[in-house]
């Protein structure tokens, strides 16, 4: 049988790292089994659903390459179909109108709780055959017996029917409720494997009972544990519960985010690095851990550096161009991006970090970092810097080797160590004490800009010693 999974987010909040991990596991399971992956937007809660949240789902999935084969389906466009199934359940005697007031339901629930029982509706209207379209409609849950969920992650979970309510499947305005829409969709879309967060485990026996009442195929279920924050507590906005697109904005690479996510709850020996094709080849939902896993931001950075170092420069050019645009940096004002990337990809953590650490090549700086200037732009280095300026100016072919020779020969001439000259040079041309190695820095900056800035550094020392 063709495996078919789905990702069914509700656009009531922005899709975050936890939601995307559910999507990834569903997607991997479908791809591993040469099956199909469906995207379904569960937007029936019209008050809380937003267009922005829908857009984040679509953009986030696309950014990460979690392609769908069917959909996106929107539940708000399927109301006629839900109505039809509700009618079918009424006609087959599996559902009934209920006129009990909210107060009454509340009262029996409270009573049950005082008696130490689970709060549940008592089935008062179950056999009254009420025919009133302005009431809620309840599903007639079986009274006895059990529902056994053979969950692929949680193992066998048994629910007693006596513990389950006759749940409401349609509100008094006729709109369907969550458990009904999910069941109809999973049935109509022929989902074979439901992979979702374990917060839905308690809904599963109810959904199975409705599916049975509709004589539908019961899918396999896999309920995956939540992701916790780095402190082992509930995920907060600060540590990843904001939009997944934030990771794109922060310059993380999709491959790194996917690799990071797949290892949150799934493993294969002690392997850490998984390319997407390796994940697809190796992934099995049965190997997903039953216990919750915590975010580890340092690991994401580590993975991102790995993918950054190994990425094709031409692809990085595209991403960096976008980031530069957002930062109002003009590429023509500095080195070619491929040359820049070749140097920076080995020493930065994310694309954003790379862009920020590259501003100096594209824009002149206004001021020197105070400590760096104090420490390195001092009168003792004035003469060596002047000599270095001339040596650099004389270079015909502006490349690392020639730049290095000019610095070495000047240092030798003044009998000072390379570093004693290199660091003042760095501060003069970058304004700070941090940049790629000095030969690369100067090469990327170009001869003209390097000389111009070095001259300014020399003037700065001279003016300072005068005052
Ligand atoms: N729409 C539900 C949610 O976002 C998921 C439903 C499901 O996967 O069955 O939590």
Short mmCIF file of C-alpha atoms and ligand atoms in Angstrom, two decimals, residues 6 8-10 40 42 178 182 186 194-196 199-200 207, ligand 1:
data_model
loop_
_atom_site.label_atom_id
_atom_site.label_comp_id
_atom_site.label_asym_id
_atom_site.label_seq_id
_atom_site.Cartn_x
_atom_site.Cartn_y
_atom_site.Cartn_z
CA UNK A 6 0.35 14.64 6.27
CA UNK A 8 -1.70 19.53 9.46
CA UNK A 9 -0.80 22.73 11.27
CA UNK A 10 -3.34 25.18 12.64
CA UNK A 40 -3.26 20.56 5.16
CA UNK A 42 -6.37 23.43 9.70
CA UNK A 178 -11.52 19.74 15.38
CA UNK A 182 -9.37 15.75 11.20
CA UNK A 186 -7.56 11.79 7.16
CA UNK A 194 -0.65 10.06 11.22
CA UNK A 195 2.52 11.51 12.70
CA UNK A 196 1.88 14.36 15.12
CA UNK A 199 -0.46 16.48 22.79
CA UNK A 200 -2.94 14.83 20.40
CA UNK A 207 -10.92 9.87 16.27
N1 LIG B 1 -4.02 21.05 13.67
C1 LIG B 1 -3.44 20.36 14.75
C2 LIG B 1 -2.38 21.20 15.39
O1 LIG B 1 -1.84 22.10 14.77
C3 LIG B 1 -2.81 19.04 14.34
C4 LIG B 1 -3.82 18.02 14.07
C5 LIG B 1 -3.26 16.69 13.72
O2 LIG B 1 -2.07 16.58 13.36
O3 LIG B 1 -4.03 15.74 13.76
O4 LIG B 1 -2.05 20.96 16.53
#
